[in-house]
Coordinates of C-alpha atoms and ligand atoms in Angstrom, one line a residue:
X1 CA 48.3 -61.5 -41.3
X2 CA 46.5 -59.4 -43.8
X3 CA 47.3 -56.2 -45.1
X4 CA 47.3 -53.8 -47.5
X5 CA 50.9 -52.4 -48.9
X6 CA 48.9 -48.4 -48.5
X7 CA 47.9 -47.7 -44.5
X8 CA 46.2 -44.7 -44.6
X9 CA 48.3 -42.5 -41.7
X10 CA 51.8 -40.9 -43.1
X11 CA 55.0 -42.6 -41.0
X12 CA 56.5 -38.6 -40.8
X13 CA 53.1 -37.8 -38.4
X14 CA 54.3 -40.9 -36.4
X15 CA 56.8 -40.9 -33.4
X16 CA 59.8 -43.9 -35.0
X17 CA 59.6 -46.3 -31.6
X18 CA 56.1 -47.1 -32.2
X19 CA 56.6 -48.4 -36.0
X20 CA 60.3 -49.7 -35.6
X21 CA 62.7 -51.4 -33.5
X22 CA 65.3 -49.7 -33.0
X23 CA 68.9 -50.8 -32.8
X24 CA 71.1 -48.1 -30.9
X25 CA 73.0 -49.8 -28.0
X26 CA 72.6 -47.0 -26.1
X27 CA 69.4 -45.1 -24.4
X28 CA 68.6 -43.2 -21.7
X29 CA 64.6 -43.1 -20.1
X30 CA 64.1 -39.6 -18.6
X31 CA 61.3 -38.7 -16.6
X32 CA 60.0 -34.9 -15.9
X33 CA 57.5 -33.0 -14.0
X34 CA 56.0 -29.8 -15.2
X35 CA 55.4 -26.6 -13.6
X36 CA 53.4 -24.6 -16.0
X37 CA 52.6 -24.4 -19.5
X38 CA 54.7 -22.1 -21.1
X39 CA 57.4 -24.0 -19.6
X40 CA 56.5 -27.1 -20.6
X41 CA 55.6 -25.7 -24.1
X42 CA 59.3 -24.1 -24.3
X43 CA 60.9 -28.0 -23.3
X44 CA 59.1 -29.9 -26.2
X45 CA 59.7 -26.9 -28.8
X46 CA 63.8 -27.7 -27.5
X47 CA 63.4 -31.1 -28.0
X48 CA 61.5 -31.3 -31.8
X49 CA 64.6 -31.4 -33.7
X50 CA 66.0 -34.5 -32.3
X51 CA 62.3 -36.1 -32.3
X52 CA 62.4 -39.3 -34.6
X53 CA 59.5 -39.5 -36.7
X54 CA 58.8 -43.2 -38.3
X55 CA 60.0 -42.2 -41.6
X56 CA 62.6 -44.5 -43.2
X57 CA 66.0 -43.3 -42.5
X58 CA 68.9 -44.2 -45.2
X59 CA 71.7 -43.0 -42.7
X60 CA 70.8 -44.6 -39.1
X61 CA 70.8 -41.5 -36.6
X62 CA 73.5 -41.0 -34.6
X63 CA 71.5 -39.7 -31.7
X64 CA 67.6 -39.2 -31.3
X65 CA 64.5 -39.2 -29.0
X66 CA 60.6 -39.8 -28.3
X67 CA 58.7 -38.4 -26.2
X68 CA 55.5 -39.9 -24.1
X69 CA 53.3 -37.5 -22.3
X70 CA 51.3 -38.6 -19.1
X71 CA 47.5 -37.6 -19.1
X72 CA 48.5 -35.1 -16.2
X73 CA 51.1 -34.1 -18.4
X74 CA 48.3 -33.6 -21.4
X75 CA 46.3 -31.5 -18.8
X76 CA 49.1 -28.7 -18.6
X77 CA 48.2 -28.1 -22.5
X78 CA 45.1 -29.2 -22.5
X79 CA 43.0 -28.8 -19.4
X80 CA 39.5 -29.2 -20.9
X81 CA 40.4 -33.1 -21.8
X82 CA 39.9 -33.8 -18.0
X83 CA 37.2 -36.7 -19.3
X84 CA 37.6 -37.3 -22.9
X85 CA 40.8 -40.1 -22.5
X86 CA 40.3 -43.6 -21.8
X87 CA 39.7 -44.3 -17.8
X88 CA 42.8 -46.1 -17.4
X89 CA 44.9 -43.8 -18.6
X90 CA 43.1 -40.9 -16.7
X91 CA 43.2 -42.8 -13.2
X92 CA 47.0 -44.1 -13.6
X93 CA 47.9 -48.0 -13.3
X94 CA 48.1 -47.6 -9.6
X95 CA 43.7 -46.9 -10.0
X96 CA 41.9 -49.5 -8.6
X97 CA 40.7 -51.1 -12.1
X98 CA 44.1 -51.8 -13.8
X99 CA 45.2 -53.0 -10.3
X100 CA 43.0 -55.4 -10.8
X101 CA 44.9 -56.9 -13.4
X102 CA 48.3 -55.8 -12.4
X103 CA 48.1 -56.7 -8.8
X104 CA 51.5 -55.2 -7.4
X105 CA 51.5 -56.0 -3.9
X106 CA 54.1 -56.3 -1.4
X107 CA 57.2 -54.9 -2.6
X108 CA 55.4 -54.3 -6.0
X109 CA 53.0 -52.2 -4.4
X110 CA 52.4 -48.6 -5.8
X111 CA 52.8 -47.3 -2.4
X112 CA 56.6 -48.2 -3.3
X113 CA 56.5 -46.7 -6.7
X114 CA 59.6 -44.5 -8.0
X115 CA 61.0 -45.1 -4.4
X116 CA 57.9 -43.4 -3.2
X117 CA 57.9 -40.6 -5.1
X118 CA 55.0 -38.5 -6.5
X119 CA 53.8 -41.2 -9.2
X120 CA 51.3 -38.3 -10.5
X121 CA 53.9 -35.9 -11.0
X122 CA 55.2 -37.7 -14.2
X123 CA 54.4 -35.6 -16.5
X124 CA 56.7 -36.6 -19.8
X125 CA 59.4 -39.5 -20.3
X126 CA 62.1 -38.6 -22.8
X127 CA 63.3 -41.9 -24.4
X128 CA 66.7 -40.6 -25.8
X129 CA 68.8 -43.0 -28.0
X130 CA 72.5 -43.0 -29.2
X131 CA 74.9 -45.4 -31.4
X132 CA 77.7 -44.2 -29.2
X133 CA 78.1 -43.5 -25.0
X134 CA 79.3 -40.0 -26.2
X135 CA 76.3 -39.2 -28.5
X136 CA 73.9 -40.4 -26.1
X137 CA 75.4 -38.5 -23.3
X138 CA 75.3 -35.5 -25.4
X139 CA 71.3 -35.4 -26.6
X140 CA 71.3 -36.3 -22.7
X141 CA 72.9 -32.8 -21.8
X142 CA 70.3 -31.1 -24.4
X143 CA 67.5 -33.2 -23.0
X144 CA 68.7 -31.7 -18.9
X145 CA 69.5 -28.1 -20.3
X146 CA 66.2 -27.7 -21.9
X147 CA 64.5 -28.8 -18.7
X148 CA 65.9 -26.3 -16.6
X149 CA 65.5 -23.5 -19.0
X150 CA 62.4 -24.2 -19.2
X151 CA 61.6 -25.0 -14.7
X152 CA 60.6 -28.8 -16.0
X153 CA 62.2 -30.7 -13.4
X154 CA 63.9 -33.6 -13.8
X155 CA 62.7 -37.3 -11.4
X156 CA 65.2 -40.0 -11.1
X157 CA 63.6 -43.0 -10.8
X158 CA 64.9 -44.6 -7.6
X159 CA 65.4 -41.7 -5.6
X160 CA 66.4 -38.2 -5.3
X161 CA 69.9 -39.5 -5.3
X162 CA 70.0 -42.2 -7.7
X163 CA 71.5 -43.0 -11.0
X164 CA 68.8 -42.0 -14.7
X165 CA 67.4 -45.2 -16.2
X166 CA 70.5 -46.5 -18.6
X167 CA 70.0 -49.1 -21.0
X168 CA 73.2 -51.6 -19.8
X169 CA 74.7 -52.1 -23.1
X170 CA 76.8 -54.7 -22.6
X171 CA 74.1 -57.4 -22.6
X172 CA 73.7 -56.2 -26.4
X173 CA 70.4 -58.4 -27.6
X174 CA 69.8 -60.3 -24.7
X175 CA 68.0 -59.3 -20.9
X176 CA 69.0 -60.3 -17.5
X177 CA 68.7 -64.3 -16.5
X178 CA 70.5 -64.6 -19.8
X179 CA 67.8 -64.6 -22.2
X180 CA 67.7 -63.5 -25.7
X181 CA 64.9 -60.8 -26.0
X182 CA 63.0 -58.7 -28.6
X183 CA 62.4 -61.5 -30.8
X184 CA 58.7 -61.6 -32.0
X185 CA 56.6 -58.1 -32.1
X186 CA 53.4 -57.6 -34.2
X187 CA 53.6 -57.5 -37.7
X188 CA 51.9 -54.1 -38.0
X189 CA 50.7 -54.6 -41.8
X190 CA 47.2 -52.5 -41.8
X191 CA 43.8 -54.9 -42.7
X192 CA 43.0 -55.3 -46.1
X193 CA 39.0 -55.1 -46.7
X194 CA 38.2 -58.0 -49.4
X195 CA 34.2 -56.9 -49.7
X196 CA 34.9 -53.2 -50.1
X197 CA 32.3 -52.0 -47.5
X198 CA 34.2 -50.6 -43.7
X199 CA 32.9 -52.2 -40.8
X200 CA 34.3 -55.8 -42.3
X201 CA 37.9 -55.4 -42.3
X202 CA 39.8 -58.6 -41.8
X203 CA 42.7 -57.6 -39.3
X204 CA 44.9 -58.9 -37.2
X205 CA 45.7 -58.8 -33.4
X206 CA 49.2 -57.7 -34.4
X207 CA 47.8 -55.1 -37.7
X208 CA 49.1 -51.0 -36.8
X209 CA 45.6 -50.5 -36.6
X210 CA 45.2 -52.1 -33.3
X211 CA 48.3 -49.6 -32.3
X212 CA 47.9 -46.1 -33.7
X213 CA 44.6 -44.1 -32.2
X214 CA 41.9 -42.8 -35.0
X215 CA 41.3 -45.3 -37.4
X216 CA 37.9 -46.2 -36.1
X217 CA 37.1 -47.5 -39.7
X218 CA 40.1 -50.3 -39.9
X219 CA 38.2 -51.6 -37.6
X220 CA 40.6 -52.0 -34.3
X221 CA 39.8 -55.4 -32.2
X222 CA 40.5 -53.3 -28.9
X223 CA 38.5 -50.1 -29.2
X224 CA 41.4 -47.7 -28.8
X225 CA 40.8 -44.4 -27.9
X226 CA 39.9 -41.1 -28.0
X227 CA 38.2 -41.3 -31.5
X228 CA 36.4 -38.0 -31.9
X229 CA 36.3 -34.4 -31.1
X230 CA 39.4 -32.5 -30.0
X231 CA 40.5 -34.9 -28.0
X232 CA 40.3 -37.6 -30.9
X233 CA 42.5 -35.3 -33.0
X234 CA 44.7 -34.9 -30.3
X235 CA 45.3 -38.4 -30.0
X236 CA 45.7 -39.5 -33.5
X237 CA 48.7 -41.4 -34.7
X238 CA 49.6 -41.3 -31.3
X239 CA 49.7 -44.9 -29.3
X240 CA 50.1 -45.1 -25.2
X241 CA 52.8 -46.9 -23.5
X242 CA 52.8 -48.6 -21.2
X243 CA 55.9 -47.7 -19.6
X244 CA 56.7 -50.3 -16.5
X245 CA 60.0 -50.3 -14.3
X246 CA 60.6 -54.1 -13.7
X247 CA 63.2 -55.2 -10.7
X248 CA 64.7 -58.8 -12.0
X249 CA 66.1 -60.7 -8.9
X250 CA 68.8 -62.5 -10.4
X251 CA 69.9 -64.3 -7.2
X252 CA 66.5 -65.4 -6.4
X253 CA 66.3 -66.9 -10.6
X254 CA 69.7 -68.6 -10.1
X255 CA 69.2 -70.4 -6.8
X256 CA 65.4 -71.8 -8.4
X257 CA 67.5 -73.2 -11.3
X258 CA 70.2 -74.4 -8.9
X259 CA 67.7 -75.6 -6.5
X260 CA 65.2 -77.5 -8.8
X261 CA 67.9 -79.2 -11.2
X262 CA 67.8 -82.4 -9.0
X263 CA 64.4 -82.6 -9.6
X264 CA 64.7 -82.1 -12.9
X265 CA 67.5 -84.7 -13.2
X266 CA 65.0 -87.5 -11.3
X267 CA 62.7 -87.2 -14.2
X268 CA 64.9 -86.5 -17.3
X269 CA 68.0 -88.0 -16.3
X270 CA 71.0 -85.7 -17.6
X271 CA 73.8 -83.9 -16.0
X272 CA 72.6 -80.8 -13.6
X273 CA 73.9 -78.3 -15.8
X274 CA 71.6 -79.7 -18.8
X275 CA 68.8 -79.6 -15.8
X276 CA 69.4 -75.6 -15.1
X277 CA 69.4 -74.3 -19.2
X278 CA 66.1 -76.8 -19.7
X279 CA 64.0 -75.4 -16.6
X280 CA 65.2 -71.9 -17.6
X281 CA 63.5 -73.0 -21.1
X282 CA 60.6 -74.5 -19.6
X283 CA 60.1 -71.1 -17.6
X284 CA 60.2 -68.4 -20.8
X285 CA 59.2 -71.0 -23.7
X286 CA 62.8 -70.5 -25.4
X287 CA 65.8 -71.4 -24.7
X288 CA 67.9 -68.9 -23.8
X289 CA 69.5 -68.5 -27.2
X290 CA 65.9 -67.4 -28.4
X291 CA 65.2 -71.0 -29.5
X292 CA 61.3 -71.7 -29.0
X293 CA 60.4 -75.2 -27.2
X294 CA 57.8 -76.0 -29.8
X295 CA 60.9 -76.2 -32.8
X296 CA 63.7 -76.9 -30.9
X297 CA 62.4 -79.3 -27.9
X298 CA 65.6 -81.1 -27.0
X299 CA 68.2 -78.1 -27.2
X300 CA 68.6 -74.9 -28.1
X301 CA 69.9 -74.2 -31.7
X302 CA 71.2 -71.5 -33.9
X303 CA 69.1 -71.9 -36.6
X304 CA 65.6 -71.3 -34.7
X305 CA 67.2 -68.8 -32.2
X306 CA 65.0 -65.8 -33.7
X307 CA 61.9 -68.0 -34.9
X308 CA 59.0 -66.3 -34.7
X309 CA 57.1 -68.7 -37.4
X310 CA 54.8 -71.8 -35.5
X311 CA 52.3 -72.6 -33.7
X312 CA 51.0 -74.8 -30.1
X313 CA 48.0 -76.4 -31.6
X314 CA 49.0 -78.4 -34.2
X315 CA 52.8 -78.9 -33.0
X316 CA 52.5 -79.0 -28.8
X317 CA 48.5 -79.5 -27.8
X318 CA 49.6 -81.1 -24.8
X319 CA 52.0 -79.0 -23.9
X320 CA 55.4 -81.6 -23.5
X321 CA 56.8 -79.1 -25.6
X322 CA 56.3 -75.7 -24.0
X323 CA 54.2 -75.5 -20.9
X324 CA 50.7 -73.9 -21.0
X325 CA 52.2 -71.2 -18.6
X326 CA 55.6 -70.8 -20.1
X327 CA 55.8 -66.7 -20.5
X328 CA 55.9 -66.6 -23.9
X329 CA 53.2 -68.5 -24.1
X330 CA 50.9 -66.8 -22.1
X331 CA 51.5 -63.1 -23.4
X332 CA 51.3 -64.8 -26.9
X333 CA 49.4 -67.8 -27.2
X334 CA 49.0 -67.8 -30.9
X335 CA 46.6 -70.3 -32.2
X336 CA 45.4 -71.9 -29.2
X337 CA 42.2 -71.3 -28.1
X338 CA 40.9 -68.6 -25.6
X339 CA 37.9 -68.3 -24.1
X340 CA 35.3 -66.1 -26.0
X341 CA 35.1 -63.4 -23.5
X342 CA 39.0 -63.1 -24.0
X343 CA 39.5 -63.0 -27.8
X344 CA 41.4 -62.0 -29.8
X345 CA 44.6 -62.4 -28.5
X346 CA 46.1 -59.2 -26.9
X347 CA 49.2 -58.4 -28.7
X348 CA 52.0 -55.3 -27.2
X349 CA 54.8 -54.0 -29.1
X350 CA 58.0 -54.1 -27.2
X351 CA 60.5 -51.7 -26.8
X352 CA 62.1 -53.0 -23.7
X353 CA 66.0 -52.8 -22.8
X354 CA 67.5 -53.9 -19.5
X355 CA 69.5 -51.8 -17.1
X356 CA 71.9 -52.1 -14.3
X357 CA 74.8 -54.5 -14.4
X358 CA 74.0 -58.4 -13.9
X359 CA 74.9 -58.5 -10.5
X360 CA 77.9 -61.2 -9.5
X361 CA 77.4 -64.5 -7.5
X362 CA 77.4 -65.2 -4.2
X363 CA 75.4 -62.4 -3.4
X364 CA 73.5 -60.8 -6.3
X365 CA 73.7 -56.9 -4.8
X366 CA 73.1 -54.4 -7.0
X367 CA 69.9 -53.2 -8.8
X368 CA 69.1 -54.3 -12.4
X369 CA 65.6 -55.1 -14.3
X370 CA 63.9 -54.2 -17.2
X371 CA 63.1 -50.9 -18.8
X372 CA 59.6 -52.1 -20.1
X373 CA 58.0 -49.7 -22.9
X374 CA 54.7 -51.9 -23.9
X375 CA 53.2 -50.1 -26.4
X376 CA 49.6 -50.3 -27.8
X377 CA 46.0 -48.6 -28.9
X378 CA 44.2 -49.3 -25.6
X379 CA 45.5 -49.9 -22.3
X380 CA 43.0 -51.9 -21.0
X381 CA 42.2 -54.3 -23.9
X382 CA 45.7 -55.4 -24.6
X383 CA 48.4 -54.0 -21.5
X384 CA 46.1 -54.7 -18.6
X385 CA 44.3 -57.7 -20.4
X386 CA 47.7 -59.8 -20.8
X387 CA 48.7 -58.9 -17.4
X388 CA 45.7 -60.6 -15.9
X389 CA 46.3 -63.3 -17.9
X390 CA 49.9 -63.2 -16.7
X391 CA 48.2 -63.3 -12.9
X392 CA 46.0 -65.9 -13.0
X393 CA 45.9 -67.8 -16.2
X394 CA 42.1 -68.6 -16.6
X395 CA 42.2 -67.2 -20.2
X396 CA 41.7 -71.2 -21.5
X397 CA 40.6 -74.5 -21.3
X398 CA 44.2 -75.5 -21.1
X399 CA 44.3 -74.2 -17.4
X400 CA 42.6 -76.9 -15.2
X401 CA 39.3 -75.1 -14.0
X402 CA 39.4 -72.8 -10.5
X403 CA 43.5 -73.7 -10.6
X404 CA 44.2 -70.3 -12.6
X405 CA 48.0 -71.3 -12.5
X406 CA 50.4 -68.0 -12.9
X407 CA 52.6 -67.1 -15.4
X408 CA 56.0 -69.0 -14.5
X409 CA 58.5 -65.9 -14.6
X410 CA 55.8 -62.6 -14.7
X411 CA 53.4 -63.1 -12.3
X412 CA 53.4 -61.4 -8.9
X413 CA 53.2 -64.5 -6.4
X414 CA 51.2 -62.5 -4.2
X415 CA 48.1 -62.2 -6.4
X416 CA 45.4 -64.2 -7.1
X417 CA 46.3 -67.0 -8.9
X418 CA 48.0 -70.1 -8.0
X419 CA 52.0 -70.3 -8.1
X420 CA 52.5 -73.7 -8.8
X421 CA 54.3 -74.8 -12.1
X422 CA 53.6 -78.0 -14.1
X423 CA 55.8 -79.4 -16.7
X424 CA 54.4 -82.0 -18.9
X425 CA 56.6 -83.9 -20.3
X426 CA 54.6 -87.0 -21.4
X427 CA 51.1 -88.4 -21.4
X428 CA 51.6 -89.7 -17.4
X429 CA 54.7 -87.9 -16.6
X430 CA 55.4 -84.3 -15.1
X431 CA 57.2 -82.5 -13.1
X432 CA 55.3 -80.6 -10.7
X433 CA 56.9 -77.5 -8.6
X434 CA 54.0 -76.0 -5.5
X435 CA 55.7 -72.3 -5.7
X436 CA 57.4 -70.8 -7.9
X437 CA 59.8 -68.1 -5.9
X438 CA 59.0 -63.9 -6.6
X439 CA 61.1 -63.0 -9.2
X440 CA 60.2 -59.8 -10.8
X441 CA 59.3 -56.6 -8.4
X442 CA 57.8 -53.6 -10.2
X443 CA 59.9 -50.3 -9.4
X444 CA 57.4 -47.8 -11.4
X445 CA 54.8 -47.7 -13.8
X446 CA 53.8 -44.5 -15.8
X447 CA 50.9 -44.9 -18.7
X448 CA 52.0 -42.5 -21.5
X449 CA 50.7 -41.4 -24.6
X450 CA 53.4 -41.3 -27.3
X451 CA 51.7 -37.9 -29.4
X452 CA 51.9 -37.6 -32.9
X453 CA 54.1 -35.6 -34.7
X454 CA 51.6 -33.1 -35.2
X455 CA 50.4 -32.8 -31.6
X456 CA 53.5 -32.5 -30.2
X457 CA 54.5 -29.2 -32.3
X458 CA 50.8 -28.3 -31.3
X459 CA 51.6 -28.9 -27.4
X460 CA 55.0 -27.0 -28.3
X461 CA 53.5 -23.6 -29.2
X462 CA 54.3 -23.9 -33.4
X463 CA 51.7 -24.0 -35.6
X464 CA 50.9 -27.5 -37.2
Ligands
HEM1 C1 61.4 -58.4 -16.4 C2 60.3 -58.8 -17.0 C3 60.3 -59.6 -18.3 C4 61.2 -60.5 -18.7 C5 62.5 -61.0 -18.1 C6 60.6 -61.1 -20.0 C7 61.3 -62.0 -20.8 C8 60.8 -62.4 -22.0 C9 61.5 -63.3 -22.9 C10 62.8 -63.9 -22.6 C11 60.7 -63.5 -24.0 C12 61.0 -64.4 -25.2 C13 61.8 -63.6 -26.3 C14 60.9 -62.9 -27.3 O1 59.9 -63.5 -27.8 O2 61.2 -61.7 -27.6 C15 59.5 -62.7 -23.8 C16 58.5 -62.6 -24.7 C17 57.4 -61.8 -24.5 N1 57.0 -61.1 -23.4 FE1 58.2 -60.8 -21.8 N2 59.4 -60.5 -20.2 C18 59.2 -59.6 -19.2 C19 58.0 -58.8 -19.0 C20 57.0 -58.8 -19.9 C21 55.7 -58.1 -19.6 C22 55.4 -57.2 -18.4 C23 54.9 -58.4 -20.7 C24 53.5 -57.9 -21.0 C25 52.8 -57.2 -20.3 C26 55.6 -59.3 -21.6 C27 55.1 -59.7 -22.8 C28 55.8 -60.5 -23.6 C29 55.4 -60.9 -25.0 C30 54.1 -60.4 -25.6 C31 56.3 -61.7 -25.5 C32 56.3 -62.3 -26.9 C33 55.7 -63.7 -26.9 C34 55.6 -64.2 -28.4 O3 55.2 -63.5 -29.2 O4 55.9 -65.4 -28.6 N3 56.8 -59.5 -21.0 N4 59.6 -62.0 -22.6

């Protein structure tokens, strides 16, 4: 990484989620459709004084919110920005280009979207967080109240009937099939430039710069955008999110592990139990404790459970450590090569909490997943890019040509890439599986920008 200690934006112009993790256990993901612009005007100007801005905080906020705006949502204030944003984000994730590197099909289609509701008439997601059930529930109430004042109606997300998107707290740092989660985000330093002149910053994938919109002269590695004009001011300090729905089938995880063990067992040796935690680590690239393969091989162990420190090329080039399409490995694949055409790496910030209860064995019933907030400068360069790499993993010579093998938890089975998973485990041993089973099904996807401070009291009605 290099930075600078002096980024040029100021953290009180920038919405808190994009710059920090937060910690509350509680959260609620509201989605909203306009009717017209005063009203839409009035429900922001509600909602400012709860708005977390990325300034540091000495007492940790009981109860706050961001807010993302949809670009049909930025056409209600702004309806002469019809082509100044980014394509992507104009056409919607369902558009024919980002489905070519999401490829939902089947019952990840778009068709199936929000239960088959309007997906275009998303026009702002609330992201409301609490330390407590009760103070969460209560910026909840303002959030709903302010909406019908102001004739912004409220979509649930599975339905006209169904329950909002709640963050299931129990599962405190960890995500359904038991994994610990939110472990390694981007560093977001800003570049430091060593020769003076701009144009020759040295910056990193995982720099701010390749995050917040309007820095054209810190020199972002995926051309976010828009840069100039009104549209361009709009934008600035602002970042999109990439805010994705994701079904986990937990019965369908837990019968592969069940299933495979023996396998497993034939080439390792062990007890099945051992078999089931060591396929769920081959699958992610940690253990489920957080642990990553490449430091902690054999088992999983306190001491590396939140590592975010090494590397694949020096420590696993062949991959008997952590397989080439482990998860983690694929959306981050650190120092090993890509192809040209692909570099740099794609890095997201994630903001991601699960919801629904884990359902209970035999049966599994009951719907639960991830609430996905991806965050980053351009949609297409880093979202949609890892994605397609997630789909059919051609990204580097690691992958044997023309076999493109998937990622082995993300990847939607029905796309273009080949299912199969291989597990190295020496130089003439592996464990080879044909098909790996479906286990994620997308439920929604809504591309949002998350507006600067500034923009959202201009989009409220107040001056700047
Ligand atoms: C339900 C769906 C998903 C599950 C269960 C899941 C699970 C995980 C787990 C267990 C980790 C390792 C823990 C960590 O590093 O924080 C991880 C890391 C990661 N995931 Fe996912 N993930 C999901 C969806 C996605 C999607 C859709 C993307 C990108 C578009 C993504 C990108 C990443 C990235 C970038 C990392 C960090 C890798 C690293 O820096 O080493 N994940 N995920």
């Amino acid at each position: 990484m290099t930075n600078s200690p002096l980024p040029p934006y100021q953290p009180g112009n920038v919405q808190g989620i994009i710059l920090r993790g937060y910690t509350h256990p509680h959260s609620c993901h509201m989605l909203f459709t306009f009717t017209d612009r005063p009203g839409a005007a009035g429900f922001i100007r509600a909602l400012l004084p709860y708005v977390q801005s990325a300034v540091a905080w000495s007492d940790k906020p009981e109860r706050m919110l961001n807010i993302g705006l949809t670009f049909n949502g930025i056409l209600t204030f702004e309806p002469g920005f019809k082509n100044q944003f980014p394509s992507e984000f104009k056409d919607g994730p369902w558009s024919g280009d980002s489905q070519l590197s999401l490829q939902d099909t089947g019952a990840s289609d778009p068709s199936t979207w929000w239960n088959g509701q309007d997906k275009q008439a998303i026009h702002c997601i609330v992201h409301v967080y609490g330390m407590t059930d009760d103070a969460l529930d209560s910026l909840v109430t303002v959030v709903s109240q302010s909406a019908a004042t102001n004739s912004v109606s409220e979509i649930l997300p599975f339905g006209p009937e169904s329950d909002r998107l709640q963050q299931y707290a129990p599962l405190k740092n960890f995500i359904h099939f038991g994994y610990r989660d939110s472990i390694d985000n981007p560093g977001l330093g800003w570049p430091v430039d060593p020769a003076g002149p701009a144009g020759q910053m040295k910056s990193d994938p995982g720099d701010a710069n390749n995050f917040l919109i309007g820095y054209p002269e810190a020199g972002s590695q995926f051309h976010p955008g828009p840069l100039f004009g009104p549209a361009g001011e709009f934008a600035k300090d602002g970042c999109y999110n990439a805010f994705r729905v994701l079904h986990q089938d937990v019965g369908v995880f837990e019968q592969f592990l069940t299933d495979t063990a023996p396998v497993v067992v034939a080439a390792i040796g062990g007890s099945e139990d051992h078999a089931r935690e060591w396929l769920a680590a081959k699958l992610v690239g940690r253990w489920r404790n957080g642990s990553p393969l490449v430091l902690s091989p054999d088992k999983p162990c306190s001491t590396t459970s939140g590592a975010t420190d090494f590397l694949y090329e020096p420590d696993d080039r062949d991959g008997f450590k952590c397989p080439f399409s482990a998860h983690s490995r694929v959306a981050n694949p650190r120092d090993q090569a890509v192809y040209i055409s692909d570099a740099p790496v794609p890095r997201l910030i994630r903001r991601g909490v699960p919801y629904g209860a884990p359902p209970a064995p035999p049966k599994y019933e009951g719907e639960c997943g991830l609430v996905g907030l991806f965050l980053c400068g351009a949609l297409a360069g880093q979202f949609e890019m890892l994605y397609s790499w997630m789909n059919t993993n051609g990204f580097s010579a690691k992958f044997a040509p023309g076999l493109n093998t998937q990622d082995a938890l993300l990847a939607n089975r029905g796309a273009a890439g080949d299912p199969s998973f291989t597990i190295a485990i020496a130089k003439d041993k592996k464990i080879k599986i044909p098909s790996l089973p479906q286990f994620i099904v997308t439920r929604g996807t809504a591309y949002c920008l998350l507006p600067s401070m500034k923009t959202l009291r201009r989009v409220a009605g107040l001056s700047e």
